[in-house]
């Protein structure tokens, strides 16, 4: 049976270890664990000893004011408070009344955590629960149409008189043998208990552990703990850290979640440690940080700010459960993430971690606890990273674990060394009108789907849906859609092939189209593309063309600034969703064009199209029979940011007008 339970059936023989009259049969070097067990063997079973929950101390309040008291409205007010679950019979106007909170019932310790203030005239009341996991607050009036009520919840903390307490008026005394033995079982030594002035409080034959909170050696508050791990504190005392004097003037400090963890840290050699007084919240608040005077749940931080201001490195060693992590985040929000570090508790088994410092000390020892603190990591700051956060990704890239690190082949041998498709990149495609830009992108999508199963979102404003479907089906089935002159003698696709093709269209492409007469904005397009990525697993997005989008901008913004901002949005979308984006942009009017492919800097709008893209491609079709075959298409790769995926150069493909396919020039004619 653990010593802490054995204590329940032992007579109370109080022999404080602080006393010089302690039994001489034990040397000063005897361990607390051995000492506690020896005392346990020596005790008889005459009377019962147990931990107790100290009855709430008398409430120290301001003197009540009878002047102006309206007994009629006070009666109405008390009735309203009763309906809210408060015991209004013990409430005195003009005073702070400490009640059991009807929302949380004082938690497991059933402490009177609700502070209720009734105005002097009995016409209004305001209240707040000071348990960190509750925080219920509110106010009410006796008469709804009464005069203005100027009170605020802040006065519950601002106006409250702090009690002056001493060890004598709290009736604290040194720890008995049984409690020393209990701490020894948790590997907390007598030396640590003595230095931290851990005491006890007695009521008859019952005792509770008393953790004394001190500032500059003076007793400021006291927190109690019983056998069932229930806690309660002295009311109307200042909220400060436990062990506050230990961090005075320290540049490195450690913050833990409980007094036992603070003591455990000292066993590992860390005295520069404090514990929060109120435990952890259930979750991180979604609200903005309140002003200092309204930050009631974390008032202890502001009460100790002169100690914290000197610290340049703060290690948050809160519990590993969700409330503990929420506490770490709330502390980091207030202390500044840039100077915070966090610990990772060791694994207990395959699925669990040790919960806190004292648990690590008990099961793994002080050396492991010391190692945990020394290996604390920088507290994460959103948007600020270290390369070690990406080592797994870098290793996978080096070993080509995924297989597409060099990009995906376009399906044309002529382009393999020049342009490969990398997820998360932006490719700008341009070319003079009727050069085959959109047809080439359609053919590229068909190849990527056939080889790698990619799906695509299409924002193609220049194509009617039925016309776009025909072009894609002809490339996929490799037959003309109609029996028409463009098809020559080639047999059109059958009804069965059409039905199969329709199913392929449905499974492969998702259309982004504006149903009304308005032009879509780039934000609207990207929002729908995001939905397509998350809902349908889309890997590629085509926006064709740029000039069909709505480009309204502030009068103070130039087109160059607008294009830069727009392309930044597109690139962020591509990178965040690992989605390759093809953006078609027409060149400006070429007054002196002589038939050659245009330059990427000829794109209408801004040079940012070539400056900000990952890949820049010009699609150019030969129109002069004397210069070469008119079915020859030149793919000019003018920019490749990622040298692993390609390089600058030209490739030539053959265009099949019947089916809309693009093929390598040396491909056998039977496949054309």
Tab-separated table of C-alpha atoms in Angstrom, residues 198-550:
chain	number	residue	atom	x	y	z
A	198	UNK	CA	6.395	23.419	1.866
A	199	UNK	CA	4.234	23.150	4.970
A	200	UNK	CA	0.986	21.652	6.188
A	201	UNK	CA	-2.275	22.803	7.692
A	202	UNK	CA	-4.070	20.849	10.373
A	203	UNK	CA	-7.705	20.622	11.395
A	204	UNK	CA	-8.236	18.147	14.211
A	205	UNK	CA	-6.726	14.854	13.066
A	206	UNK	CA	-6.693	15.872	9.410
A	207	UNK	CA	-3.910	17.548	7.446
A	208	UNK	CA	-3.329	19.063	3.995
A	209	UNK	CA	-0.168	20.024	2.135
A	210	UNK	CA	0.377	23.789	2.054
A	211	UNK	CA	2.393	25.329	-0.791
A	212	UNK	CA	3.442	28.790	0.337
A	213	UNK	CA	3.621	31.549	-2.279
A	214	UNK	CA	6.210	34.190	-1.398
A	215	UNK	CA	7.555	37.438	-2.798
A	216	UNK	CA	10.912	38.608	-1.400
A	217	UNK	CA	10.523	35.975	1.288
A	218	UNK	CA	7.174	37.348	2.489
A	219	UNK	CA	4.114	35.086	2.470
A	220	UNK	CA	1.653	36.368	-0.147
A	221	UNK	CA	-0.703	33.439	-0.726
A	222	UNK	CA	-1.104	29.778	0.057
A	223	UNK	CA	-2.419	26.830	-1.923
A	224	UNK	CA	-3.541	23.528	-0.436
A	225	UNK	CA	-3.669	19.965	-1.738
A	226	UNK	CA	-5.424	16.933	-0.314
A	227	UNK	CA	-5.093	13.192	-0.891
A	228	UNK	CA	-7.470	13.280	-3.869
A	229	UNK	CA	-5.358	15.894	-5.622
A	230	UNK	CA	-7.954	18.572	-4.955
A	231	UNK	CA	-6.624	22.113	-4.695
A	232	UNK	CA	-7.864	25.306	-3.123
A	233	UNK	CA	-6.286	28.664	-2.299
A	234	UNK	CA	-6.559	31.404	0.237
A	235	UNK	CA	-9.094	33.936	-1.004
A	236	UNK	CA	-8.390	37.637	-1.507
A	237	UNK	CA	-4.656	37.105	-1.853
A	238	UNK	CA	-2.407	38.252	-4.677
A	239	UNK	CA	-1.961	35.869	-7.613
A	240	UNK	CA	1.731	35.253	-8.267
A	241	UNK	CA	3.965	32.426	-9.489
A	242	UNK	CA	4.903	29.666	-7.075
A	243	UNK	CA	8.645	29.973	-6.459
A	244	UNK	CA	8.730	33.567	-7.676
A	245	UNK	CA	11.907	34.508	-5.772
A	246	UNK	CA	13.819	31.772	-7.614
A	247	UNK	CA	13.620	33.627	-10.938
A	248	UNK	CA	14.580	37.059	-9.703
A	249	UNK	CA	17.323	38.421	-11.943
A	250	UNK	CA	17.448	35.232	-14.045
A	251	UNK	CA	17.863	35.388	-17.815
A	252	UNK	CA	16.697	31.768	-18.281
A	253	UNK	CA	13.542	30.627	-16.521
A	254	UNK	CA	11.259	27.587	-16.631
A	255	UNK	CA	7.482	27.705	-16.208
A	256	UNK	CA	5.594	24.546	-15.205
A	257	UNK	CA	1.969	23.781	-14.529
A	258	UNK	CA	2.002	22.601	-10.920
A	259	UNK	CA	3.851	22.956	-7.646
A	260	UNK	CA	4.972	19.309	-7.721
A	261	UNK	CA	6.571	19.923	-11.114
A	262	UNK	CA	8.409	22.957	-9.734
A	263	UNK	CA	9.835	20.770	-6.953
A	264	UNK	CA	10.707	18.035	-9.466
A	265	UNK	CA	12.664	20.551	-11.554
A	266	UNK	CA	14.759	21.413	-8.516
A	267	UNK	CA	15.625	17.735	-8.104
A	268	UNK	CA	16.984	17.843	-11.679
A	269	UNK	CA	19.139	20.851	-10.803
A	270	UNK	CA	16.878	23.669	-12.000
A	271	UNK	CA	15.997	26.217	-9.318
A	272	UNK	CA	15.141	28.903	-11.868
A	273	UNK	CA	11.629	27.491	-12.170
A	274	UNK	CA	8.150	28.731	-11.250
A	275	UNK	CA	4.679	27.214	-11.395
A	276	UNK	CA	1.467	28.901	-12.454
A	277	UNK	CA	-1.041	29.155	-9.609
A	278	UNK	CA	-4.259	28.279	-11.397
A	279	UNK	CA	-3.674	25.307	-13.698
A	280	UNK	CA	-4.477	25.190	-17.405
A	281	UNK	CA	-7.426	26.372	-19.533
A	282	UNK	CA	-9.416	23.764	-21.508
A	283	UNK	CA	-8.448	25.320	-24.846
A	284	UNK	CA	-6.742	28.312	-26.451
A	285	UNK	CA	-8.917	31.429	-26.538
A	286	UNK	CA	-9.950	32.602	-29.996
A	287	UNK	CA	-10.315	36.204	-28.800
A	288	UNK	CA	-7.792	39.000	-29.000
A	289	UNK	CA	-5.582	39.455	-25.959
A	290	UNK	CA	-7.378	41.642	-23.412
A	291	UNK	CA	-5.725	44.706	-21.840
A	292	UNK	CA	-3.577	43.986	-18.816
A	293	UNK	CA	-6.174	45.177	-16.317
A	294	UNK	CA	-8.836	42.909	-17.874
A	295	UNK	CA	-6.667	39.806	-18.237
A	296	UNK	CA	-8.051	38.262	-15.068
A	297	UNK	CA	-7.196	34.602	-15.732
A	298	UNK	CA	-3.536	35.426	-16.212
A	299	UNK	CA	-3.252	38.289	-13.743
A	300	UNK	CA	-0.349	36.492	-12.078
A	301	UNK	CA	1.745	37.221	-15.185
A	302	UNK	CA	1.187	40.947	-14.891
A	303	UNK	CA	1.704	40.861	-11.117
A	304	UNK	CA	5.156	39.350	-11.779
A	305	UNK	CA	6.068	41.228	-14.940
A	306	UNK	CA	9.147	42.888	-13.443
A	307	UNK	CA	10.595	39.390	-12.887
A	308	UNK	CA	9.665	38.208	-16.393
A	309	UNK	CA	11.009	41.277	-18.170
A	310	UNK	CA	14.553	40.293	-17.274
A	311	UNK	CA	14.231	36.841	-18.868
A	312	UNK	CA	15.560	36.381	-22.397
A	313	UNK	CA	14.758	32.653	-22.595
A	314	UNK	CA	11.571	31.179	-21.147
A	315	UNK	CA	11.105	27.398	-21.277
A	316	UNK	CA	7.432	26.397	-21.180
A	317	UNK	CA	7.364	22.951	-19.557
A	318	UNK	CA	3.604	22.652	-19.141
A	319	UNK	CA	1.759	19.333	-19.135
A	320	UNK	CA	1.667	17.331	-22.334
A	321	UNK	CA	-2.135	17.054	-22.464
A	322	UNK	CA	-4.356	19.389	-24.468
A	323	UNK	CA	-5.030	21.841	-21.587
A	324	UNK	CA	-1.287	21.942	-20.900
A	325	UNK	CA	-0.534	22.786	-24.514
A	326	UNK	CA	-3.283	25.425	-24.438
A	327	UNK	CA	-1.637	26.956	-21.359
A	328	UNK	CA	1.717	27.049	-23.164
A	329	UNK	CA	0.130	28.900	-26.076
A	330	UNK	CA	-1.623	31.406	-23.806
A	331	UNK	CA	1.629	32.065	-21.955
A	332	UNK	CA	3.570	32.435	-25.210
A	333	UNK	CA	0.987	34.914	-26.534
A	334	UNK	CA	1.591	37.139	-23.524
A	335	UNK	CA	5.309	36.617	-22.935
A	336	UNK	CA	6.321	36.847	-26.593
A	337	UNK	CA	6.888	33.732	-28.706
A	338	UNK	CA	10.292	35.008	-29.796
A	339	UNK	CA	11.777	34.320	-26.348
A	340	UNK	CA	9.842	31.125	-25.564
A	341	UNK	CA	10.996	27.518	-25.864
A	342	UNK	CA	8.992	24.342	-25.365
A	343	UNK	CA	9.757	20.803	-24.196
A	344	UNK	CA	8.724	17.442	-25.590
A	345	UNK	CA	8.082	14.892	-22.857
A	346	UNK	CA	9.559	11.400	-23.461
A	347	UNK	CA	7.442	8.540	-24.744
A	348	UNK	CA	5.847	6.246	-22.174
A	349	UNK	CA	4.908	3.665	-24.798
A	350	UNK	CA	4.071	3.544	-28.492
A	351	UNK	CA	1.086	5.883	-28.163
A	352	UNK	CA	1.540	7.838	-24.916
A	353	UNK	CA	4.012	10.378	-23.584
A	354	UNK	CA	4.816	11.154	-19.985
A	355	UNK	CA	2.571	13.954	-18.806
A	356	UNK	CA	4.764	16.292	-16.750
A	357	UNK	CA	8.058	16.907	-14.971
A	358	UNK	CA	7.241	14.977	-11.808
A	359	UNK	CA	6.136	11.922	-13.766
A	360	UNK	CA	9.398	11.944	-15.751
A	361	UNK	CA	11.370	12.298	-12.504
A	362	UNK	CA	9.559	9.364	-10.868
A	363	UNK	CA	9.800	6.931	-13.770
A	364	UNK	CA	12.945	7.971	-15.652
A	365	UNK	CA	14.999	9.882	-13.109
A	366	UNK	CA	16.540	13.326	-12.731
A	367	UNK	CA	19.111	12.866	-15.514
A	368	UNK	CA	16.382	12.291	-18.113
A	369	UNK	CA	14.391	15.257	-16.806
A	370	UNK	CA	17.505	17.409	-17.078
A	371	UNK	CA	18.033	16.187	-20.647
A	372	UNK	CA	14.436	17.059	-21.569
A	373	UNK	CA	14.933	20.658	-20.434
A	374	UNK	CA	18.330	20.984	-22.106
A	375	UNK	CA	16.826	19.749	-25.381
A	376	UNK	CA	13.955	22.251	-25.351
A	377	UNK	CA	13.092	23.560	-28.803
A	378	UNK	CA	12.252	27.045	-29.986
A	379	UNK	CA	8.583	27.817	-29.601
A	380	UNK	CA	7.068	27.889	-33.093
A	381	UNK	CA	6.270	31.284	-34.553
A	382	UNK	CA	3.837	31.303	-37.422
A	383	UNK	CA	5.720	32.006	-40.621
A	384	UNK	CA	9.201	31.583	-39.071
A	385	UNK	CA	10.940	28.233	-39.570
A	386	UNK	CA	14.276	26.479	-39.366
A	387	UNK	CA	15.645	24.145	-42.019
A	388	UNK	CA	15.445	21.269	-39.544
A	389	UNK	CA	11.662	21.544	-39.785
A	390	UNK	CA	12.063	20.333	-43.370
A	391	UNK	CA	14.763	17.680	-43.044
A	392	UNK	CA	12.326	14.834	-43.774
A	393	UNK	CA	11.212	16.592	-46.940
A	394	UNK	CA	14.823	17.305	-47.948
A	395	UNK	CA	15.786	13.660	-47.386
A	396	UNK	CA	12.860	12.478	-49.515
A	397	UNK	CA	13.928	14.917	-52.237
A	398	UNK	CA	17.536	13.710	-52.139
A	399	UNK	CA	16.571	10.029	-52.328
A	400	UNK	CA	13.803	10.748	-54.865
A	401	UNK	CA	11.381	8.889	-52.648
A	402	UNK	CA	8.290	10.139	-54.451
A	403	UNK	CA	9.653	9.617	-57.957
A	404	UNK	CA	8.610	12.971	-59.415
A	405	UNK	CA	11.402	15.167	-58.052
A	406	UNK	CA	12.579	15.980	-61.596
A	407	UNK	CA	9.029	16.804	-62.627
A	408	UNK	CA	6.566	14.802	-64.713
A	409	UNK	CA	7.195	14.196	-68.394
A	410	UNK	CA	4.962	16.106	-70.786
A	411	UNK	CA	4.650	12.988	-72.925
A	412	UNK	CA	6.781	14.402	-75.769
A	413	UNK	CA	10.370	13.246	-76.019
A	414	UNK	CA	11.398	16.542	-77.609
A	415	UNK	CA	10.473	18.370	-74.394
A	416	UNK	CA	11.848	15.929	-71.828
A	417	UNK	CA	15.104	17.806	-71.327
A	418	UNK	CA	13.539	21.254	-71.589
A	419	UNK	CA	10.266	21.318	-69.672
A	420	UNK	CA	8.822	18.936	-67.102
A	421	UNK	CA	5.754	19.586	-64.971
A	422	UNK	CA	6.457	20.183	-61.261
A	423	UNK	CA	3.575	20.361	-58.793
A	424	UNK	CA	3.258	23.770	-57.133
A	425	UNK	CA	4.782	25.811	-59.981
A	426	UNK	CA	3.380	28.514	-62.268
A	427	UNK	CA	3.810	28.305	-66.041
A	428	UNK	CA	2.992	31.337	-68.189
A	429	UNK	CA	2.059	30.392	-71.774
A	430	UNK	CA	1.927	32.989	-74.538
A	431	UNK	CA	1.960	33.244	-78.303
A	432	UNK	CA	0.359	35.222	-81.108
A	433	UNK	CA	-3.359	34.579	-81.754
A	434	UNK	CA	-4.219	31.275	-83.440
A	435	UNK	CA	-0.834	29.767	-82.669
A	436	UNK	CA	-2.228	26.829	-80.690
A	437	UNK	CA	-1.628	27.864	-77.067
A	438	UNK	CA	-4.902	26.458	-75.715
A	439	UNK	CA	-4.722	23.372	-77.961
A	440	UNK	CA	-1.231	22.566	-76.695
A	441	UNK	CA	-2.276	22.916	-73.035
A	442	UNK	CA	-5.279	20.637	-73.695
A	443	UNK	CA	-2.980	18.032	-75.254
A	444	UNK	CA	-0.581	18.348	-72.301
A	445	UNK	CA	-3.421	17.724	-69.829
A	446	UNK	CA	-4.492	14.611	-71.773
A	447	UNK	CA	-0.934	13.268	-71.599
A	448	UNK	CA	-0.617	13.953	-67.850
A	449	UNK	CA	-3.923	12.269	-67.158
A	450	UNK	CA	-3.059	9.233	-69.254
A	451	UNK	CA	0.411	8.801	-67.723
A	452	UNK	CA	-0.092	9.970	-64.121
A	453	UNK	CA	-3.853	10.194	-63.498
A	454	UNK	CA	-3.854	13.958	-62.916
A	455	UNK	CA	-7.154	15.835	-62.662
A	456	UNK	CA	-7.642	19.457	-63.659
A	457	UNK	CA	-9.716	22.564	-62.986
A	458	UNK	CA	-10.420	24.560	-66.144
A	459	UNK	CA	-11.166	28.270	-66.191
A	460	UNK	CA	-11.320	28.714	-69.954
A	461	UNK	CA	-13.361	31.795	-70.724
A	462	UNK	CA	-12.789	31.793	-74.510
A	463	UNK	CA	-14.225	28.297	-75.033
A	464	UNK	CA	-17.868	27.251	-75.019
A	465	UNK	CA	-18.265	24.139	-72.891
A	466	UNK	CA	-19.373	21.959	-75.821
A	467	UNK	CA	-16.492	23.178	-78.015
A	468	UNK	CA	-13.960	22.545	-75.282
A	469	UNK	CA	-15.429	19.089	-74.674
A	470	UNK	CA	-15.095	18.279	-78.404
A	471	UNK	CA	-11.413	19.283	-78.466
A	472	UNK	CA	-10.576	17.232	-75.396
A	473	UNK	CA	-12.524	14.173	-76.613
A	474	UNK	CA	-10.829	14.229	-80.014
A	475	UNK	CA	-7.412	14.232	-78.355
A	476	UNK	CA	-8.388	11.467	-75.943
A	477	UNK	CA	-10.166	9.148	-78.382
A	478	UNK	CA	-7.936	10.152	-81.315
A	479	UNK	CA	-10.863	10.447	-83.700
A	480	UNK	CA	-12.807	13.465	-84.998
A	481	UNK	CA	-15.988	14.416	-83.229
A	482	UNK	CA	-17.898	15.031	-86.482
A	483	UNK	CA	-17.982	13.730	-90.006
A	484	UNK	CA	-16.805	17.045	-91.428
A	485	UNK	CA	-14.295	18.386	-93.902
A	486	UNK	CA	-11.579	18.856	-91.246
A	487	UNK	CA	-11.710	15.111	-90.562
A	488	UNK	CA	-11.055	14.072	-94.125
A	489	UNK	CA	-11.505	10.343	-94.512
A	490	UNK	CA	-10.970	9.506	-90.839
A	491	UNK	CA	-13.992	7.806	-89.217
A	492	UNK	CA	-15.651	9.831	-86.482
A	493	UNK	CA	-15.910	8.498	-82.930
A	494	UNK	CA	-18.753	6.088	-82.256
A	495	UNK	CA	-21.612	6.633	-79.819
A	496	UNK	CA	-20.025	4.073	-77.487
A	497	UNK	CA	-16.718	5.900	-77.649
A	498	UNK	CA	-18.528	9.171	-77.012
A	499	UNK	CA	-20.185	7.750	-73.888
A	500	UNK	CA	-16.867	6.446	-72.601
A	501	UNK	CA	-15.307	9.813	-73.375
A	502	UNK	CA	-18.016	11.666	-71.489
A	503	UNK	CA	-17.299	9.565	-68.415
A	504	UNK	CA	-13.597	10.369	-68.789
A	505	UNK	CA	-14.416	14.099	-69.014
A	506	UNK	CA	-16.536	13.859	-65.884
A	507	UNK	CA	-13.798	12.096	-63.930
A	508	UNK	CA	-10.897	14.260	-65.113
A	509	UNK	CA	-11.994	17.894	-65.502
A	510	UNK	CA	-13.854	20.374	-63.310
A	511	UNK	CA	-15.095	23.613	-64.849
A	512	UNK	CA	-14.803	27.055	-63.265
A	513	UNK	CA	-17.280	29.273	-65.051
A	514	UNK	CA	-19.093	32.495	-64.263
A	515	UNK	CA	-22.808	31.913	-64.866
A	516	UNK	CA	-23.796	35.574	-65.148
A	517	UNK	CA	-22.549	38.434	-67.296
A	518	UNK	CA	-19.922	39.620	-64.832
A	519	UNK	CA	-16.238	38.900	-65.288
A	520	UNK	CA	-14.600	36.593	-62.713
A	521	UNK	CA	-11.847	37.995	-60.501
A	522	UNK	CA	-8.643	36.107	-59.796
A	523	UNK	CA	-9.684	35.692	-56.147
A	524	UNK	CA	-12.982	34.123	-57.200
A	525	UNK	CA	-11.170	31.715	-59.529
A	526	UNK	CA	-8.621	30.681	-56.903
A	527	UNK	CA	-11.290	30.130	-54.244
A	528	UNK	CA	-13.122	27.711	-56.556
A	529	UNK	CA	-9.852	26.064	-57.554
A	530	UNK	CA	-9.080	25.499	-53.862
A	531	UNK	CA	-12.442	23.775	-53.469
A	532	UNK	CA	-11.648	21.584	-56.503
A	533	UNK	CA	-8.280	20.622	-54.996
A	534	UNK	CA	-9.770	19.705	-51.630
A	535	UNK	CA	-12.948	18.047	-52.919
A	536	UNK	CA	-11.798	16.332	-56.118
A	537	UNK	CA	-8.023	15.969	-55.797
A	538	UNK	CA	-7.240	18.340	-58.678
A	539	UNK	CA	-3.493	18.644	-59.450
A	540	UNK	CA	-3.548	21.248	-62.245
A	541	UNK	CA	-5.330	24.561	-62.913
A	542	UNK	CA	-5.660	26.279	-66.290
A	543	UNK	CA	-6.591	29.984	-66.475
A	544	UNK	CA	-7.130	30.930	-70.110
A	545	UNK	CA	-6.708	33.815	-70.820
A	546	UNK	CA	-5.604	36.640	-68.527
A	547	UNK	CA	-7.535	39.367	-70.381
A	548	UNK	CA	-10.888	37.640	-69.724
A	549	UNK	CA	-10.594	38.203	-65.978
A	550	UNK	CA	-11.933	41.189	-64.057
